[in-house]
Coordinates of C-alpha atoms in Angstrom, one line a residue:
Chain A
M1 CA 0.0 0.0 0.0
T2 CA 1.4 3.4 -1.0
A3 CA 1.3 6.6 1.0
A4 CA -0.5 8.4 -1.9
T5 CA -3.5 10.5 -0.9
P6 CA -6.3 8.1 -0.2
A7 CA -8.9 10.5 -1.8
A8 CA -7.2 10.1 -5.2
G9 CA -6.8 6.4 -4.7
R10 CA -10.5 6.1 -3.9
T11 CA -11.7 7.6 -7.1
A12 CA -9.4 5.4 -9.1
R13 CA -11.0 2.3 -7.4
G14 CA -14.4 3.1 -8.8
E15 CA -17.5 1.5 -7.2
P16 CA -17.3 1.4 -3.4
K17 CA -17.2 -2.0 -1.7
L18 CA -19.9 -1.0 0.8
S19 CA -22.3 1.8 0.2
V20 CA -24.9 3.1 2.7
R21 CA -27.5 5.4 1.3
G22 CA -30.2 7.4 3.2
L23 CA -30.1 4.9 6.1
R24 CA -32.7 5.7 8.7
L25 CA -33.3 3.8 11.8
E26 CA -36.2 4.5 14.2
Y27 CA -37.5 2.5 17.1
A28 CA -40.3 2.9 19.6
A29 CA -39.2 3.9 23.0
D30 CA -41.1 5.4 26.0
G31 CA -44.3 5.8 24.0
G32 CA -42.6 7.8 21.3
R33 CA -40.4 7.1 18.4
T34 CA -36.6 7.7 18.7
T35 CA -34.5 8.2 15.6
A36 CA -31.2 6.5 16.0
L37 CA -29.8 7.2 12.6
H38 CA -31.0 9.9 10.3
D39 CA -30.5 9.7 6.5
L40 CA -26.9 8.5 6.8
D41 CA -24.7 8.1 3.7
L42 CA -21.4 6.3 3.9
D43 CA -19.0 4.7 1.3
V44 CA -16.2 2.3 2.1
H45 CA -13.9 1.2 -0.6
E46 CA -12.2 -2.1 -1.2
G47 CA -9.3 -2.5 1.1
E48 CA -10.0 0.7 2.9
F49 CA -9.9 1.1 6.7
V50 CA -12.6 3.6 7.8
A51 CA -13.0 4.6 11.4
L52 CA -16.3 6.0 12.6
V53 CA -16.1 8.3 15.6
G54 CA -18.9 10.0 17.4
P55 CA -20.2 10.7 20.9
S56 CA -21.7 7.9 23.0
G57 CA -25.2 7.0 21.9
C58 CA -24.9 8.5 18.4
G59 CA -25.8 5.2 16.8
K60 CA -22.4 4.1 15.7
S61 CA -22.9 0.5 16.9
T62 CA -26.5 0.5 15.6
L63 CA -25.1 1.4 12.2
L64 CA -22.9 -1.7 12.3
K65 CA -25.9 -3.8 13.4
A66 CA -28.0 -2.5 10.5
V67 CA -25.2 -3.2 8.0
S68 CA -24.9 -6.8 9.3
G69 CA -28.6 -7.2 9.2
L70 CA -29.1 -7.7 13.0
V71 CA -31.5 -4.8 13.2
E72 CA -34.0 -3.8 10.6
K73 CA -33.7 -0.6 8.6
T74 CA -36.6 1.9 8.7
A75 CA -35.5 3.4 5.3
G76 CA -32.5 3.5 3.1
S77 CA -30.3 0.9 1.6
V78 CA -27.0 -0.9 2.2
V79 CA -25.2 -2.1 -0.9
L80 CA -22.3 -4.6 -0.8
D81 CA -20.3 -5.4 -4.0
G82 CA -23.1 -3.9 -6.0
E83 CA -25.9 -6.0 -4.4
R84 CA -28.5 -4.6 -2.1
L85 CA -28.5 -6.3 1.2
E86 CA -31.6 -7.8 2.8
G87 CA -31.5 -9.7 6.1
V88 CA -28.2 -11.0 7.4
P89 CA -25.6 -10.9 4.5
E90 CA -22.9 -13.3 3.6
G91 CA -19.4 -11.8 3.5
V92 CA -19.8 -9.4 6.4
G93 CA -17.9 -10.2 9.7
L94 CA -18.9 -8.4 12.9
L95 CA -16.5 -8.2 15.8
F96 CA -18.6 -7.5 18.9
Q97 CA -17.9 -4.9 21.5
N98 CA -17.8 -7.5 24.2
D99 CA -16.2 -10.6 22.7
A100 CA -19.4 -12.7 22.5
L101 CA -17.4 -15.8 23.0
L102 CA -19.2 -19.0 24.1
P103 CA -18.0 -19.5 27.7
W104 CA -18.7 -23.3 27.5
R105 CA -16.4 -23.7 24.5
T106 CA -12.6 -23.6 24.4
A107 CA -10.8 -21.0 22.4
E108 CA -10.4 -23.5 19.5
D109 CA -14.0 -24.4 19.5
N110 CA -15.1 -20.8 19.6
I111 CA -13.0 -20.2 16.5
R112 CA -14.5 -23.4 15.0
F113 CA -18.0 -21.9 15.0
P114 CA -18.0 -20.2 11.6
L115 CA -16.2 -23.2 10.1
A116 CA -18.8 -25.6 11.4
V117 CA -21.6 -23.3 10.1
A118 CA -20.0 -23.3 6.7
G119 CA -19.7 -27.1 6.8
V120 CA -15.9 -27.2 6.5
A121 CA -14.5 -30.8 6.8
Q122 CA -13.0 -31.8 10.2
A123 CA -9.4 -32.0 9.1
E124 CA -9.6 -28.7 7.3
Q125 CA -11.2 -27.2 10.4
R126 CA -8.3 -28.3 12.5
R127 CA -5.8 -27.0 10.1
R128 CA -7.5 -23.6 9.8
I129 CA -7.9 -23.2 13.5
A130 CA -4.2 -23.9 14.1
E131 CA -3.3 -21.4 11.5
L132 CA -5.6 -18.7 13.0
I133 CA -4.5 -19.3 16.5
S134 CA -0.9 -18.7 15.5
A135 CA -1.9 -15.7 13.4
V136 CA -3.5 -13.9 16.4
G137 CA -0.7 -14.9 18.7
L138 CA -2.5 -17.4 20.9
T139 CA -0.3 -20.5 20.3
G140 CA -0.6 -22.8 23.4
F141 CA -3.9 -21.4 24.5
G142 CA -6.3 -23.2 22.1
G143 CA -7.6 -25.5 24.8
H144 CA -8.4 -22.8 27.3
Y145 CA -11.9 -21.7 28.2
P146 CA -12.6 -18.0 27.8
R147 CA -12.8 -17.7 31.6
Q148 CA -9.1 -18.7 31.8
L149 CA -8.0 -16.1 29.3
S150 CA -7.2 -12.4 29.9
G151 CA -9.3 -9.7 28.2
G152 CA -6.8 -9.1 25.5
M153 CA -6.6 -12.8 24.8
R154 CA -10.3 -13.1 24.6
K155 CA -10.3 -10.3 22.0
R156 CA -7.7 -12.3 20.0
V157 CA -10.0 -15.3 20.1
A158 CA -13.0 -13.2 18.9
L159 CA -10.7 -11.7 16.2
A160 CA -9.7 -15.2 15.0
R161 CA -13.3 -16.3 14.9
V162 CA -14.2 -13.4 12.6
L163 CA -11.1 -14.2 10.5
A164 CA -12.3 -17.8 10.3
A165 CA -15.5 -16.7 8.6
D166 CA -13.2 -14.9 6.0
P167 CA -15.6 -12.0 5.3
G168 CA -15.0 -9.4 2.7
V169 CA -15.8 -6.6 5.1
F170 CA -14.9 -6.4 8.8
L171 CA -17.3 -4.5 11.0
M172 CA -15.7 -3.8 14.3
D173 CA -17.7 -2.3 17.2
E174 CA -15.3 -0.6 19.6
P175 CA -13.4 -3.9 19.8
F176 CA -10.6 -2.8 22.0
G177 CA -12.6 -0.5 24.2
P178 CA -12.7 -2.3 27.5
L179 CA -9.0 -3.3 27.5
D180 CA -6.4 -1.5 29.6
A181 CA -4.2 1.0 27.8
L182 CA -1.1 -1.2 27.5
T183 CA -3.0 -4.3 26.2
R184 CA -5.0 -2.1 23.9
E185 CA -1.9 -0.6 22.4
R186 CA -0.3 -4.0 21.9
I187 CA -3.4 -5.6 20.3
S188 CA -4.0 -2.6 18.1
A189 CA -0.5 -2.9 16.8
D190 CA -0.9 -6.6 16.2
F191 CA -4.2 -6.1 14.5
L192 CA -2.8 -3.3 12.3
A193 CA 0.1 -5.4 11.2
L194 CA -2.3 -8.3 10.4
W195 CA -4.6 -5.9 8.5
E196 CA -1.7 -4.3 6.6
R197 CA -0.8 -7.8 5.4
V198 CA -4.3 -9.0 4.4
G199 CA -5.7 -5.6 3.3
K200 CA -9.4 -6.3 4.0
T201 CA -12.1 -3.7 4.0
V202 CA -12.7 -2.4 7.6
L203 CA -15.4 -0.3 9.1
F204 CA -14.2 0.4 12.7
V205 CA -16.4 2.1 15.3
T206 CA -14.8 3.9 18.2
H207 CA -15.3 6.9 20.4
D208 CA -11.5 7.4 20.7
I209 CA -10.1 9.9 18.2
D210 CA -6.5 8.8 18.8
E211 CA -7.4 5.2 18.0
A212 CA -9.3 6.2 14.9
V213 CA -6.4 8.3 13.5
T214 CA -3.8 5.7 14.4
L215 CA -5.6 2.9 12.6
A216 CA -7.6 4.3 9.7
D217 CA -7.2 5.6 6.2
R218 CA -10.2 7.8 6.6
V219 CA -12.1 9.0 9.7
V220 CA -15.8 9.7 9.5
V221 CA -17.3 11.8 12.2
M222 CA -20.9 11.4 13.3
S223 CA -23.2 13.8 15.2
A224 CA -25.0 13.0 18.4
R225 CA -28.3 11.3 18.1
P226 CA -29.9 11.2 15.6
G227 CA -26.6 10.1 14.1
R228 CA -25.6 11.4 10.7
V229 CA -22.2 12.1 9.1
I230 CA -20.9 15.6 9.8
G231 CA -17.3 15.3 8.5
E232 CA -14.8 13.1 6.8
Y233 CA -11.0 13.3 7.1
D234 CA -8.4 11.5 5.1
V235 CA -5.5 10.3 7.2
D236 CA -2.3 11.1 5.3
I237 CA 0.0 9.1 7.5
P238 CA 2.2 6.6 5.7
R239 CA 1.9 2.8 6.3
P240 CA 3.1 0.6 7.8
R241 CA 2.4 2.6 10.9
A242 CA 4.0 2.0 14.3
V243 CA 1.1 2.3 16.7
E244 CA 3.2 3.6 19.6
D245 CA 5.0 6.3 17.5
V246 CA 2.3 7.6 15.2
R247 CA 0.7 9.9 17.8
F248 CA 3.9 12.0 18.1
S249 CA 3.9 13.1 14.5
D250 CA 2.7 16.5 13.5
A251 CA 0.3 15.2 10.9
F252 CA -1.3 13.1 13.7
R253 CA -1.7 16.1 16.0
R254 CA -3.1 18.4 13.4
L255 CA -5.7 15.9 12.3
R256 CA -6.5 14.9 15.8
G257 CA -7.2 18.6 16.7
R258 CA -9.4 19.1 13.6
I259 CA -11.5 16.1 14.4
A260 CA -11.8 16.9 18.1
R261 CA -13.0 20.4 17.2
A262 CA -15.6 19.0 14.8
L263 CA -16.9 16.7 17.4
H264 CA -17.1 19.3 20.1
H265 CA -18.6 22.1 18.1
R266 CA -21.1 20.2 16.0
A267 CA -21.8 17.1 17.9
E268 CA -23.7 18.6 20.7
P269 CA -27.3 17.3 21.1
T270 CA -29.7 19.8 19.6
A271 CA -32.3 19.2 22.3
Chain B
M1 CA -31.2 -6.2 32.4
T2 CA -31.4 -8.4 29.4
S3 CA -34.4 -10.2 30.7
L4 CA -36.4 -7.0 31.3
R5 CA -36.9 -5.9 27.8
T6 CA -40.3 -4.6 27.2
P7 CA -42.2 -4.7 23.9
S8 CA -41.7 -0.9 23.7
E9 CA -38.0 -1.4 23.5
R10 CA -38.4 -3.5 20.4
L11 CA -37.9 -2.0 17.0
A12 CA -41.1 -0.6 15.6
T13 CA -40.3 -2.2 12.3
G14 CA -40.6 -5.9 12.1
G15 CA -40.5 -6.5 15.8
R16 CA -36.9 -7.5 15.8
E17 CA -35.1 -6.4 18.9
L18 CA -32.7 -3.5 18.8
A19 CA -29.8 -4.0 21.1
A20 CA -29.0 -0.9 23.0
P21 CA -26.3 1.0 21.1
D22 CA -23.1 1.3 23.1
A23 CA -24.4 -1.2 25.6
D24 CA -22.4 -1.2 28.8
M25 CA -19.7 -3.8 29.3
D26 CA -21.1 -5.1 32.6
D27 CA -21.1 -8.8 32.8
A28 CA -23.5 -8.9 35.8
R29 CA -26.4 -10.4 34.0
T30 CA -29.1 -12.5 35.5
V31 CA -27.3 -15.3 37.1
P32 CA -29.1 -18.6 37.3
P33 CA -29.2 -20.2 40.7
G34 CA -27.1 -23.1 39.7
R35 CA -24.2 -20.9 38.7
R36 CA -23.9 -19.2 42.1
Q37 CA -24.0 -22.5 43.8
G38 CA -21.4 -24.0 41.4
R39 CA -19.0 -21.2 42.0
G40 CA -19.3 -21.2 45.7
Q41 CA -18.5 -24.9 45.8
G42 CA -15.6 -24.5 43.5
R43 CA -14.1 -21.7 45.7
G44 CA -14.6 -23.7 48.8
R45 CA -12.7 -26.7 47.5
G46 CA -9.8 -24.5 46.4
R47 CA -9.5 -22.3 49.5
Y48 CA -9.8 -24.6 52.4
G49 CA -8.4 -27.9 51.2
R50 CA -8.3 -31.2 52.9
R51 CA -8.4 -30.2 56.6
H52 CA -11.6 -28.2 55.9
R53 CA -13.2 -31.2 54.2
V54 CA -12.5 -33.5 57.1
L55 CA -14.0 -31.0 59.6
L56 CA -17.0 -30.5 57.3
Y57 CA -17.9 -34.1 56.9
A58 CA -17.0 -35.1 60.5
G59 CA -19.4 -32.3 61.7
R60 CA -22.2 -33.4 59.4
V61 CA -21.9 -37.0 60.7
A62 CA -21.9 -35.7 64.3
V63 CA -25.1 -33.7 63.8
G64 CA -26.9 -36.7 62.3
G65 CA -25.5 -39.1 64.9
L66 CA -26.4 -36.9 67.9
T67 CA -29.9 -36.4 66.5
L68 CA -30.4 -40.1 66.3
L69 CA -29.0 -40.6 69.8
L70 CA -31.3 -38.0 71.2
W71 CA -34.2 -39.6 69.5
Q72 CA -33.2 -43.0 70.8
F73 CA -32.7 -41.6 74.3
A74 CA -36.0 -39.7 74.4
S75 CA -38.0 -42.7 73.1
G76 CA -39.4 -44.6 76.1
R77 CA -38.0 -42.0 78.6
W78 CA -39.6 -38.7 77.6
V79 CA -42.1 -39.8 75.0
D80 CA -44.2 -42.9 74.5
P81 CA -42.4 -45.0 71.9
F82 CA -45.9 -45.9 70.5
F83 CA -45.9 -42.4 69.0
V84 CA -42.3 -41.8 68.0
S85 CA -40.8 -45.3 67.6
S86 CA -37.0 -45.3 67.9
P87 CA -34.0 -45.4 65.6
S88 CA -33.2 -48.9 66.7
D89 CA -36.7 -50.2 66.0
V90 CA -36.8 -48.4 62.6
A91 CA -33.4 -49.9 61.7
A92 CA -34.6 -53.4 62.7
R93 CA -37.7 -52.9 60.6
L94 CA -35.7 -51.9 57.6
A95 CA -33.4 -54.9 58.0
A96 CA -36.5 -57.1 58.2
L97 CA -38.1 -55.5 55.2
V98 CA -34.9 -56.1 53.2
R99 CA -34.5 -59.7 54.5
S100 CA -38.1 -60.7 53.7
G101 CA -37.8 -58.9 50.3
E102 CA -41.0 -57.0 51.1
L103 CA -39.2 -53.7 50.5
W104 CA -38.3 -54.2 46.9
P105 CA -41.7 -54.2 45.2
H106 CA -42.7 -51.0 47.1
L107 CA -39.3 -49.3 46.3
L108 CA -39.4 -50.4 42.6
T109 CA -43.0 -49.2 42.2
T110 CA -42.2 -45.8 43.6
L111 CA -38.9 -45.5 41.6
A112 CA -40.7 -46.5 38.4
E113 CA -43.4 -43.7 39.0
F114 CA -40.6 -41.3 39.9
G115 CA -38.4 -42.1 36.9
A116 CA -41.1 -42.2 34.3
G117 CA -42.8 -39.0 35.6
L118 CA -39.5 -37.1 36.0
G119 CA -38.5 -38.1 32.4
I120 CA -41.8 -37.1 30.9
G121 CA -42.1 -33.9 33.0
T122 CA -38.5 -32.8 32.1
A123 CA -38.9 -33.5 28.4
G124 CA -42.3 -31.8 28.4
G125 CA -41.0 -28.8 30.3
I126 CA -38.1 -28.3 27.9
A127 CA -40.4 -28.5 24.9
L128 CA -42.9 -26.1 26.4
G129 CA -40.2 -23.7 27.4
L130 CA -38.6 -23.7 24.0
A131 CA -42.0 -23.4 22.3
I132 CA -43.2 -20.4 24.4
A133 CA -39.9 -18.6 24.4
F134 CA -39.3 -18.9 20.6
S135 CA -42.8 -18.6 19.2
G136 CA -43.1 -14.9 19.8
L137 CA -46.6 -13.5 20.1
V138 CA -48.3 -16.9 20.0
G139 CA -46.2 -18.0 23.0
Q140 CA -47.3 -14.9 24.8
W141 CA -51.0 -15.9 24.4
F142 CA -50.3 -19.1 26.3
H143 CA -47.9 -17.8 28.9
P144 CA -50.3 -16.5 31.5
Y145 CA -52.3 -19.7 31.5
V146 CA -49.2 -21.8 31.9
M147 CA -48.2 -19.6 34.8
A148 CA -51.7 -20.0 36.3
L149 CA -51.3 -23.8 36.3
Y150 CA -47.8 -23.4 37.7
S151 CA -49.2 -21.6 40.8
L152 CA -52.0 -24.1 41.3
P153 CA -51.3 -26.5 44.1
R154 CA -51.0 -29.6 41.9
V155 CA -51.2 -31.9 44.8
A156 CA -54.9 -31.2 44.8
L157 CA -55.1 -32.9 41.4
A158 CA -54.1 -36.3 42.8
P159 CA -57.7 -37.4 43.5
L160 CA -58.8 -36.3 40.0
F161 CA -56.0 -38.4 38.4
I162 CA -57.1 -41.4 40.4
V163 CA -60.6 -41.0 39.1
W164 CA -59.4 -40.5 35.5
F165 CA -56.6 -43.1 35.3
G166 CA -57.3 -45.6 38.2
I167 CA -55.0 -46.5 41.0
G168 CA -52.3 -48.0 38.8
L169 CA -49.1 -46.6 37.4
T170 CA -50.7 -44.1 35.0
S171 CA -52.2 -41.9 37.6
K172 CA -48.9 -41.7 39.6
V173 CA -46.8 -41.0 36.5
T174 CA -49.3 -38.3 35.5
M175 CA -49.1 -36.7 38.9
V176 CA -45.3 -36.8 39.0
A177 CA -45.0 -35.3 35.4
T178 CA -47.5 -32.6 36.4
M179 CA -45.3 -31.7 39.4
V180 CA -42.1 -31.6 37.4
I181 CA -43.2 -30.0 34.1
F182 CA -43.8 -26.5 35.4
A183 CA -40.6 -26.3 37.4
V184 CA -38.7 -27.3 34.2
F185 CA -40.7 -25.0 32.0
Y186 CA -40.1 -22.0 34.2
N187 CA -36.4 -22.6 34.4
V188 CA -36.1 -23.1 30.6
Y189 CA -38.2 -20.1 29.8
E190 CA -36.2 -17.8 32.2
G191 CA -33.0 -19.4 31.1
I192 CA -33.7 -18.6 27.4
R193 CA -34.7 -15.0 28.3
S194 CA -31.4 -14.5 30.1
I195 CA -29.1 -15.8 27.3
D196 CA -26.7 -13.0 26.4
P197 CA -28.3 -11.4 23.3
D198 CA -24.8 -10.9 21.9
L199 CA -24.3 -14.6 21.6
L200 CA -27.6 -15.0 19.7
D201 CA -26.7 -12.1 17.5
M202 CA -23.3 -13.7 16.9
A203 CA -25.0 -16.8 15.7
R204 CA -27.3 -14.8 13.5
A205 CA -24.4 -12.8 12.1
H206 CA -22.7 -16.1 11.1
R207 CA -26.0 -17.3 9.5
A208 CA -26.2 -20.3 11.8
S209 CA -29.3 -22.5 11.5
F210 CA -31.8 -22.7 14.3
L211 CA -30.7 -26.2 15.2
R212 CA -27.0 -25.2 15.3
T213 CA -27.9 -22.2 17.5
L214 CA -29.8 -24.6 19.8
R215 CA -26.8 -27.0 20.0
W216 CA -24.0 -24.4 20.3
I217 CA -25.7 -21.7 22.3
V218 CA -29.2 -22.3 23.7
F219 CA -28.7 -25.7 25.3
P220 CA -25.2 -25.0 26.8
A221 CA -26.6 -21.7 28.2
L222 CA -29.6 -23.6 29.6
T223 CA -27.5 -26.3 31.3
P224 CA -27.2 -24.6 34.7
W225 CA -30.9 -23.8 34.6
L226 CA -31.8 -27.4 33.7
L227 CA -29.6 -28.7 36.5
T228 CA -31.4 -26.5 38.9
A229 CA -34.7 -27.6 37.5
L230 CA -33.6 -31.3 37.8
R231 CA -32.6 -30.7 41.4
L232 CA -36.0 -29.2 42.2
G233 CA -37.7 -31.9 40.0
V234 CA -36.2 -34.8 42.0
G235 CA -37.9 -33.4 45.2
L236 CA -41.1 -32.6 43.4
A237 CA -41.3 -36.0 41.7
L238 CA -40.9 -37.8 45.0
I239 CA -43.6 -35.7 46.6
G240 CA -45.9 -36.3 43.6
A241 CA -45.4 -40.0 43.6
V242 CA -45.9 -40.4 47.4
I243 CA -48.9 -38.1 47.5
A244 CA -50.6 -40.0 44.6
E245 CA -49.8 -43.3 46.4
L246 CA -51.3 -41.9 49.7
V247 CA -54.5 -41.0 47.8
G248 CA -55.0 -44.3 46.2
S249 CA -52.7 -47.2 45.4
S250 CA -51.9 -50.9 46.0
A251 CA -48.1 -50.7 46.1
G252 CA -45.3 -48.2 46.6
L253 CA -43.5 -46.5 49.6
G254 CA -46.5 -44.1 50.0
Y255 CA -48.8 -47.1 50.1
Y256 CA -46.6 -48.8 52.7
I257 CA -46.6 -45.6 54.9
K258 CA -50.3 -45.3 54.6
N259 CA -50.9 -48.9 55.4
S260 CA -48.6 -48.8 58.4
S261 CA -50.3 -45.6 59.6
N262 CA -53.8 -47.3 59.3
L263 CA -52.4 -50.1 61.5
L264 CA -51.0 -47.6 64.0
D265 CA -47.6 -49.1 63.2
I266 CA -45.5 -45.9 63.7
T267 CA -42.2 -47.8 63.2
G268 CA -43.4 -48.8 59.7
V269 CA -44.2 -45.1 58.9
F270 CA -40.7 -44.1 59.9
A271 CA -39.2 -46.9 58.0
G272 CA -41.0 -45.8 54.8
L273 CA -40.0 -42.2 55.4
A274 CA -36.3 -43.3 55.9
V275 CA -36.3 -45.1 52.5
I276 CA -37.9 -42.0 50.8
T277 CA -35.3 -39.8 52.3
A278 CA -32.5 -42.1 51.2
V279 CA -33.9 -42.1 47.6
A280 CA -34.1 -38.3 47.6
M281 CA -30.5 -37.9 49.0
T282 CA -29.1 -40.4 46.5
F283 CA -30.6 -38.5 43.5
D284 CA -29.7 -35.1 44.8
T285 CA -26.1 -36.3 45.1
L286 CA -26.2 -37.7 41.6
V287 CA -27.5 -34.4 40.2
G288 CA -24.8 -32.6 42.2
A289 CA -22.1 -34.7 40.6
L290 CA -23.6 -34.2 37.2
S291 CA -23.6 -30.4 37.7
R292 CA -19.9 -30.4 38.6
Y293 CA -19.1 -32.5 35.5
L294 CA -21.2 -30.5 33.1
L295 CA -20.3 -27.0 34.4
R296 CA -16.5 -27.7 34.7
Y297 CA -15.9 -24.9 32.1
R298 CA -16.4 -22.5 35.0

């Protein structure tokens, strides 16, 4: 991947991988109707890493659930690879905010789940699981139950499970949020290295501007509820990036400041 | 928190549930009773070790032994043995019942009623729980009536079952199943409602079939609830079997107790009670061992 301006690269790539148009999401609450997302438009291109930042409760997570078909859209469309999505689509992998690991299954068997669903043969399952376990740095822990693993290791299991499904698009819902700072930095670095190698399309939700700028090609800023896009920022920091150093560069600080100002000035609730 | 979703929290469109955006990370969800128990036992084993276990069991044996000694001592001194018999008389009677072989038909009859009723009640309760929990609105039509039957003192149905099914095995099995089914239903239903919605969403996001979701998520999540239900069920099933035998029967431990009571043979009543207690304790221990095996992932 080159350090050329992502905006130019995007137009060259043509049709977006994932395209959200006029997405609206309402649900009934306390006798009235609450709008979680309001006419939201968003494009993510093949191989692009897009971070979505916004204040708590702006509907970032809901957006991911709508894209992955777990909640129903009130209006609008989601198009993946030129096809309009209805229900739960194939080729979309969702990494949950809290790992969503099965506590009664070992790490290996948790990673096995998508393979079993896909009907992969036993021998092939074992081979893939061993591969994934080593890819996410969990060698030797395959037989452990989630309870016996640290928060960071559970994240790695969840990540391996999404990788096992081999989706074209990764949807990640504040995946590293609950970890302590040190673990978080380490797992972010590992994930970034993994991603820079495989180059999958990622839509990454976070409320942490630093994390967004560190990881993404493009940062999309959302307003407070009802959520809509209020700004987009290309991240012109060359790859591969070193997670622990990126934040000391001038480019990082300038961008971080611009995004923070956008969030604070325009993301206030209008109520 | 997860079990308290109201219909108003559901999405207006299509009735699918909208998980709260930015849901908190708290793990403190509704904890089934079995889980608390399992954890406590696990900790106890680890923390206190062997010396604690010796003290624990020695103390238990002492409490039981002293109670029997007090009973033995009181009988004939403070209280007329005609009314309270005595441990030695009861032991002698049990030995006689075993030697003459009179015990076995009664014990086997009660065990057959207990086993068949517990099996049918458990299977029925699981089926009913799954049906009501996963059938959406239709299930909600039936739910209040099932709960009404649950709160009915079902012991009062025993005479009805005798009229309908006679004094043989059928009426007893029906009684036992009726006792068990609601306890199992209630635990299954609550267990399903308390499943982490993220796990079910995870299965849906991977496009897993309903059967695979049952096998990988619903049944494992229900295991502690089912074990609790089974533990309750063992007690309820014995109550059901003995009550039904007291109301009308020609064999079984309840019949033996009733017959002894009619003959003012208090030693016989206590001998019957002792056997029932032994059966209950045996099955409770078995369920406990099964719990520790099935929930070892904790």
